[in-house]
DNA sequence: TTGAATTTGATTATTTTTGAGCAAAATAAA
DNA sequence: TTTATTTTGCTCAAAAATAATCAAATTCAA
């Protein structure tokens, strides 16, 4: 049996079991341990597996990339509903902004198969869309590790280069009286930046944020054009409609 | 039986079984082993199959695309040695460029605990440094999914805003006669951009790339100041020293 | 038919692959 | 830590596969 054949079998075994020992492989492939060791050596050099003492492991078990654990599992069903509504607004060929909020992140699931261009400052969004049809443009600048996103002056200037059909943004709080508010200046800055460069700005906002105000009030309601929410109580939504907002729910 | 008829049968057998041995084929086609070897040789040259020792395999079994993760694990120990040398050059407080090569990526392991600032266009580098002390600045622009990196005109302009103490870059090939060469215009552009904005440019280059030239020749040796390599043969390295390069090995 | 070109097979030399033994290194155990 | 065990890397030799060379057989075209 040739090296190539053994290689296929070893990879298959690793794929199934995750790891394997030299002895075990030698027995299964009916060859000597030294041959297996040599095989594992070259395969490790080719980056096909991770060599351990006494055996080998599947690569993905060793160097798994940072997983972007999103807080997006909170209120998952509400967020999904909001994103379903938002995604329905997106046309093939659109250029859209997506900011770094957890609700906006969920939108990824609904646009993976659309042929659109996404401009974002959110690393989880980039990661999520990496293996899809979507073209991605990443905002450059300093990375805010806490938010897993790019913020700052250079990021703002980067935004100015682009114009998009739609911007999808999140927010800390929204109220008819006080407009939009945020918990972070950075996020507020990015929200404003994207909204200014987009024809239409969609605010994705679950019911718990309606009629709340966070510490930083940063823009009036006129910054956005569409409010997408899971709130069903028309008494709460009516005032937003009255000031000219389109409301999707 | 003619070569053409044997060729059809061999291809059919490979299609069914995935692989076959010379002996086995000689028996089935009622001919000598040397003839089969000759057949397999020409067929492999024509790209119809993959030649193994003792036989042949179907191409689809062998030609799997190599991912970035695999590339970065190829020749891992050489790359580690190179990166250890490179990392020793980095001082606390430095601002450094890192490009999107797989050798440069390995440098991440050695700088995680340094208090430095990294400017990069490589997403794997960003992910790898996300949970470390390192401050990260991400080059903005269009994402090249194949290379998992940012490239293009906007990325170039982004680079111009920054100056760094050191740039750590990879390359497709390097030779005293032809200078630096690459397999992709995008990578070459980024390499030049980083080198121009850095006081000192370090080329991380494993021995296999020394004295090779890839299809795109994009800069002379004067672009870089330091060559970091695992090559130990001074006869090969001497010419680089003679033209004024500092060589670390 | 003749003769040139091609294909095939045999023989030998070279290369590649494999396995064994032993010292060095790494891991586990005390 | 020290000691014992396992695993590995190394060199060398045997075996297998291959390449190279040359001769025989076949094919093809006048």
Tab-separated table of C-alpha atoms in Angstrom, chain B:
chain	number	residue	atom	x	y	z
B	1	UNK	CA	-4.025	-3.543	-27.396
B	2	UNK	CA	-3.197	0.094	-28.024
B	3	UNK	CA	-2.328	2.779	-25.504
B	4	UNK	CA	-5.662	4.487	-26.118
B	5	UNK	CA	-7.668	1.391	-25.230
B	6	UNK	CA	-5.602	0.736	-22.117
B	7	UNK	CA	-6.020	4.363	-21.117
B	8	UNK	CA	-9.810	4.070	-21.217
B	9	UNK	CA	-9.791	0.894	-19.135
B	10	UNK	CA	-7.350	2.283	-16.597
B	11	UNK	CA	-9.443	5.422	-16.174
B	12	UNK	CA	-12.554	3.323	-15.742
B	13	UNK	CA	-10.905	1.180	-13.090
B	14	UNK	CA	-9.694	4.259	-11.247
B	15	UNK	CA	-13.131	5.794	-11.448
B	16	UNK	CA	-14.603	2.706	-9.825
B	17	UNK	CA	-11.990	1.849	-7.240
B	18	UNK	CA	-10.263	5.170	-6.670
B	19	UNK	CA	-6.827	3.590	-6.867
B	20	UNK	CA	-4.976	0.707	-8.491
B	21	UNK	CA	-1.571	-0.972	-8.448
B	22	UNK	CA	0.747	-1.475	-11.373
B	23	UNK	CA	0.863	-5.256	-10.892
B	24	UNK	CA	-2.872	-5.516	-10.749
B	25	UNK	CA	-3.331	-3.398	-13.881
B	26	UNK	CA	-0.675	-5.366	-15.788
B	27	UNK	CA	-2.564	-8.543	-15.025
B	28	UNK	CA	-5.966	-7.165	-15.909
B	29	UNK	CA	-4.772	-5.630	-19.164
B	30	UNK	CA	-2.637	-8.659	-19.957
B	31	UNK	CA	0.520	-6.679	-20.535
B	32	UNK	CA	3.824	-6.063	-18.802
B	33	UNK	CA	4.353	-3.863	-15.770
B	34	UNK	CA	6.729	-1.577	-17.614
B	35	UNK	CA	4.041	-0.786	-20.144
B	36	UNK	CA	1.578	0.062	-17.407
B	37	UNK	CA	4.189	2.283	-15.785
B	38	UNK	CA	4.745	4.063	-19.055
B	39	UNK	CA	1.004	4.497	-19.503
B	40	UNK	CA	0.555	5.831	-15.993
B	41	UNK	CA	3.498	8.148	-16.549
B	42	UNK	CA	2.019	9.808	-19.622
B	43	UNK	CA	-1.451	9.904	-18.117
B	44	UNK	CA	-0.091	11.608	-15.024
B	45	UNK	CA	1.754	14.099	-17.233
B	46	UNK	CA	-1.560	14.777	-18.987
B	47	UNK	CA	-3.189	15.395	-15.641
B	48	UNK	CA	-5.543	12.431	-15.856
B	49	UNK	CA	-4.485	10.755	-12.616
B	50	UNK	CA	-2.101	10.969	-9.687
B	51	UNK	CA	0.871	8.673	-9.747
B	52	UNK	CA	1.746	6.900	-6.504
B	53	UNK	CA	4.556	4.502	-5.787
B	54	UNK	CA	3.332	1.192	-7.052
B	55	UNK	CA	0.226	2.503	-8.721
B	56	UNK	CA	-2.063	5.444	-9.302
B	57	UNK	CA	-4.973	7.274	-7.690
B	58	UNK	CA	-7.941	9.225	-8.856
B	59	UNK	CA	-7.163	12.938	-8.842
B	60	UNK	CA	-10.173	13.923	-6.766
B	61	UNK	CA	-8.885	11.842	-3.867
B	62	UNK	CA	-5.634	13.743	-3.768
B	63	UNK	CA	-6.387	17.318	-4.787
B	64	UNK	CA	-8.070	18.823	-1.795
B	65	UNK	CA	-7.747	22.583	-1.515
B	66	UNK	CA	-5.327	23.748	1.161
B	67	UNK	CA	-6.847	26.030	3.732
B	68	UNK	CA	-5.045	28.835	5.487
B	69	UNK	CA	-5.038	26.768	8.676
B	70	UNK	CA	-3.241	23.984	6.811
B	71	UNK	CA	-0.742	26.330	5.226
B	72	UNK	CA	0.151	27.796	8.571
B	73	UNK	CA	0.810	24.301	9.889
B	74	UNK	CA	3.041	23.348	6.973
B	75	UNK	CA	6.700	23.243	8.015
B	76	UNK	CA	5.535	24.394	11.400
B	77	UNK	CA	8.869	23.885	13.147
B	78	UNK	CA	10.832	25.948	10.602
B	79	UNK	CA	8.270	28.675	10.829
B	80	UNK	CA	8.474	28.642	14.591
B	81	UNK	CA	12.220	28.988	14.493
B	82	UNK	CA	11.972	31.940	12.137
B	83	UNK	CA	9.315	33.580	14.264
B	84	UNK	CA	11.308	33.118	17.438
B	85	UNK	CA	14.140	35.081	15.856
B	86	UNK	CA	11.774	37.735	14.582
B	87	UNK	CA	9.980	38.098	17.901
B	88	UNK	CA	13.277	38.723	19.669
B	89	UNK	CA	13.628	41.893	17.603
B	90	UNK	CA	10.367	43.354	18.869
B	91	UNK	CA	10.595	45.787	21.774
B	92	UNK	CA	7.875	46.715	24.229
B	93	UNK	CA	6.015	49.698	22.882
B	94	UNK	CA	6.780	48.960	19.242
B	95	UNK	CA	4.256	49.528	16.502
B	96	UNK	CA	4.535	46.769	13.913
B	97	UNK	CA	2.956	45.801	10.609
B	98	UNK	CA	2.046	42.165	9.972
B	99	UNK	CA	0.912	41.007	6.559
B	100	UNK	CA	-1.289	38.051	5.650
B	101	UNK	CA	1.306	35.337	5.032
B	102	UNK	CA	1.168	32.054	6.874
B	103	UNK	CA	4.677	32.438	8.283
B	104	UNK	CA	3.903	35.884	9.604
B	105	UNK	CA	0.751	34.430	11.158
B	106	UNK	CA	2.863	32.112	13.285
B	107	UNK	CA	4.525	35.187	14.773
B	108	UNK	CA	1.325	35.699	16.766
B	109	UNK	CA	2.292	32.905	19.148
B	110	UNK	CA	5.413	34.791	20.161
B	111	UNK	CA	4.022	38.266	20.695
B	112	UNK	CA	0.892	37.534	22.672
B	113	UNK	CA	2.338	38.808	25.900
B	114	UNK	CA	4.166	41.835	24.567
B	115	UNK	CA	2.751	45.291	25.018
B	116	UNK	CA	2.855	46.399	21.405
B	117	UNK	CA	0.562	47.666	18.678
B	118	UNK	CA	-0.048	45.547	15.609
B	119	UNK	CA	-1.372	46.906	12.324
B	120	UNK	CA	-2.519	44.116	10.028
B	121	UNK	CA	-4.678	43.229	7.059
B	122	UNK	CA	-4.913	39.577	8.071
B	123	UNK	CA	-8.084	38.317	9.742
B	124	UNK	CA	-6.446	35.190	11.202
B	125	UNK	CA	-3.914	37.464	12.898
B	126	UNK	CA	-6.731	39.536	14.344
B	127	UNK	CA	-8.557	36.484	15.654
B	128	UNK	CA	-5.375	35.071	17.097
B	129	UNK	CA	-4.481	38.268	18.932
B	130	UNK	CA	-8.009	39.055	20.048
B	131	UNK	CA	-7.627	37.712	23.567
B	132	UNK	CA	-4.162	39.061	24.244
B	133	UNK	CA	-2.478	42.191	25.510
B	134	UNK	CA	-1.671	43.350	22.001
B	135	UNK	CA	-3.452	46.394	20.629
B	136	UNK	CA	-4.745	45.716	17.138
B	137	UNK	CA	-5.348	48.050	14.249
B	138	UNK	CA	-7.126	46.520	11.315
B	139	UNK	CA	-6.598	47.722	7.773
B	140	UNK	CA	-9.970	48.475	6.206
B	141	UNK	CA	-11.288	47.682	2.755
B	142	UNK	CA	-12.568	44.802	0.679
B	143	UNK	CA	-12.125	41.350	2.099
B	144	UNK	CA	-10.417	38.719	0.000
B	145	UNK	CA	-12.089	35.564	1.252
B	146	UNK	CA	-9.533	33.203	-0.218
B	147	UNK	CA	-6.689	34.895	1.638
B	148	UNK	CA	-8.785	35.853	4.639
B	149	UNK	CA	-7.340	39.306	4.408
B	150	UNK	CA	-8.123	42.858	3.383
B	151	UNK	CA	-6.739	44.138	0.096
B	152	UNK	CA	-7.327	46.839	-2.449
B	153	UNK	CA	-7.073	50.563	-3.007
B	154	UNK	CA	-8.806	51.611	0.202
B	155	UNK	CA	-6.569	49.280	2.179
B	156	UNK	CA	-3.529	50.916	0.608
B	157	UNK	CA	-4.723	54.366	1.540
B	158	UNK	CA	-5.419	53.171	5.045
B	159	UNK	CA	-1.806	52.060	5.343
B	160	UNK	CA	-0.565	55.505	4.370
B	161	UNK	CA	-2.036	56.919	7.553
B	162	UNK	CA	0.267	54.848	9.719
B	163	UNK	CA	3.976	54.633	10.370
B	164	UNK	CA	5.455	51.674	12.171
B	165	UNK	CA	8.784	50.783	13.695
B	166	UNK	CA	8.921	47.402	12.031
B	167	UNK	CA	7.127	45.554	9.272
B	168	UNK	CA	7.017	41.758	9.206
B	169	UNK	CA	6.158	40.456	5.772
B	170	UNK	CA	6.160	37.240	3.793
B	171	UNK	CA	6.887	36.719	0.135
B	172	UNK	CA	6.417	34.153	-2.621
B	173	UNK	CA	10.065	33.975	-3.566
B	174	UNK	CA	13.321	35.855	-3.132
B	175	UNK	CA	16.541	35.798	-5.106
B	176	UNK	CA	19.633	37.948	-5.297
B	177	UNK	CA	19.218	38.324	-9.032
B	178	UNK	CA	15.472	39.012	-9.261
B	179	UNK	CA	14.620	40.448	-5.862
B	180	UNK	CA	11.192	39.813	-4.361
B	181	UNK	CA	8.423	37.991	-6.197
B	182	UNK	CA	4.876	36.950	-5.353
B	183	UNK	CA	2.059	34.767	-6.587
B	184	UNK	CA	-0.535	37.486	-6.204
B	185	UNK	CA	-0.594	41.170	-7.058
B	186	UNK	CA	-2.677	41.871	-3.999
B	187	UNK	CA	-0.147	40.423	-1.622
B	188	UNK	CA	2.691	42.186	-3.389
B	189	UNK	CA	0.920	45.526	-3.150
B	190	UNK	CA	0.384	45.094	0.572
B	191	UNK	CA	3.990	44.035	1.141
B	192	UNK	CA	5.290	47.142	-0.607
B	193	UNK	CA	2.813	49.361	1.205
B	194	UNK	CA	3.841	48.108	4.621
B	195	UNK	CA	7.542	48.222	3.849
B	196	UNK	CA	7.293	51.848	2.720
B	197	UNK	CA	5.606	52.907	5.946
B	198	UNK	CA	7.990	51.078	8.267
B	199	UNK	CA	11.427	52.090	9.524
B	200	UNK	CA	12.725	48.545	9.256
B	201	UNK	CA	11.224	45.749	7.170
B	202	UNK	CA	11.790	42.128	8.161
B	203	UNK	CA	11.202	39.429	5.571
B	204	UNK	CA	10.231	36.097	7.130
B	205	UNK	CA	11.270	33.496	4.644
B	206	UNK	CA	11.736	29.757	4.995
B	207	UNK	CA	14.623	28.099	3.217
B	208	UNK	CA	12.457	26.682	0.439
B	209	UNK	CA	11.751	30.177	-0.856
B	210	UNK	CA	15.354	31.340	-1.032
B	211	UNK	CA	16.666	31.694	-4.575
B	212	UNK	CA	13.274	31.088	-6.144
B	213	UNK	CA	11.299	33.448	-8.339
B	214	UNK	CA	7.510	33.429	-8.614
B	215	UNK	CA	5.621	34.799	-11.563
B	216	UNK	CA	5.277	38.359	-10.326
B	217	UNK	CA	8.513	40.202	-9.663
B	218	UNK	CA	7.490	43.244	-7.655
B	219	UNK	CA	10.397	44.806	-5.797
B	220	UNK	CA	14.156	44.821	-5.453
B	221	UNK	CA	15.930	43.550	-2.375
B	222	UNK	CA	16.386	47.130	-1.225
B	223	UNK	CA	12.747	47.137	-0.100
B	224	UNK	CA	13.715	45.110	2.946
B	225	UNK	CA	16.419	45.534	5.533
B	226	UNK	CA	16.430	42.216	7.408
B	227	UNK	CA	16.056	38.658	6.158
B	228	UNK	CA	14.913	36.146	8.772
B	229	UNK	CA	15.239	32.522	7.684
B	230	UNK	CA	15.862	28.968	8.855
B	231	UNK	CA	18.460	28.416	6.120
B	232	UNK	CA	21.792	27.505	7.693
B	233	UNK	CA	23.942	27.210	4.592
B	234	UNK	CA	26.146	30.307	4.648
B	235	UNK	CA	27.042	29.856	1.010
B	236	UNK	CA	23.440	30.628	0.138
B	237	UNK	CA	23.136	33.477	2.593
B	238	UNK	CA	26.437	35.226	1.872
B	239	UNK	CA	25.234	37.003	-1.304
B	240	UNK	CA	22.343	38.526	0.633
B	241	UNK	CA	24.731	39.845	3.253
B	242	UNK	CA	26.925	41.239	0.504
B	243	UNK	CA	24.164	43.396	-0.903
B	244	UNK	CA	23.678	44.932	2.520
B	245	UNK	CA	20.937	42.834	4.077
B	246	UNK	CA	21.094	41.896	7.718
B	247	UNK	CA	20.476	38.163	7.897
B	248	UNK	CA	19.099	36.382	10.962
B	249	UNK	CA	19.225	32.613	11.125
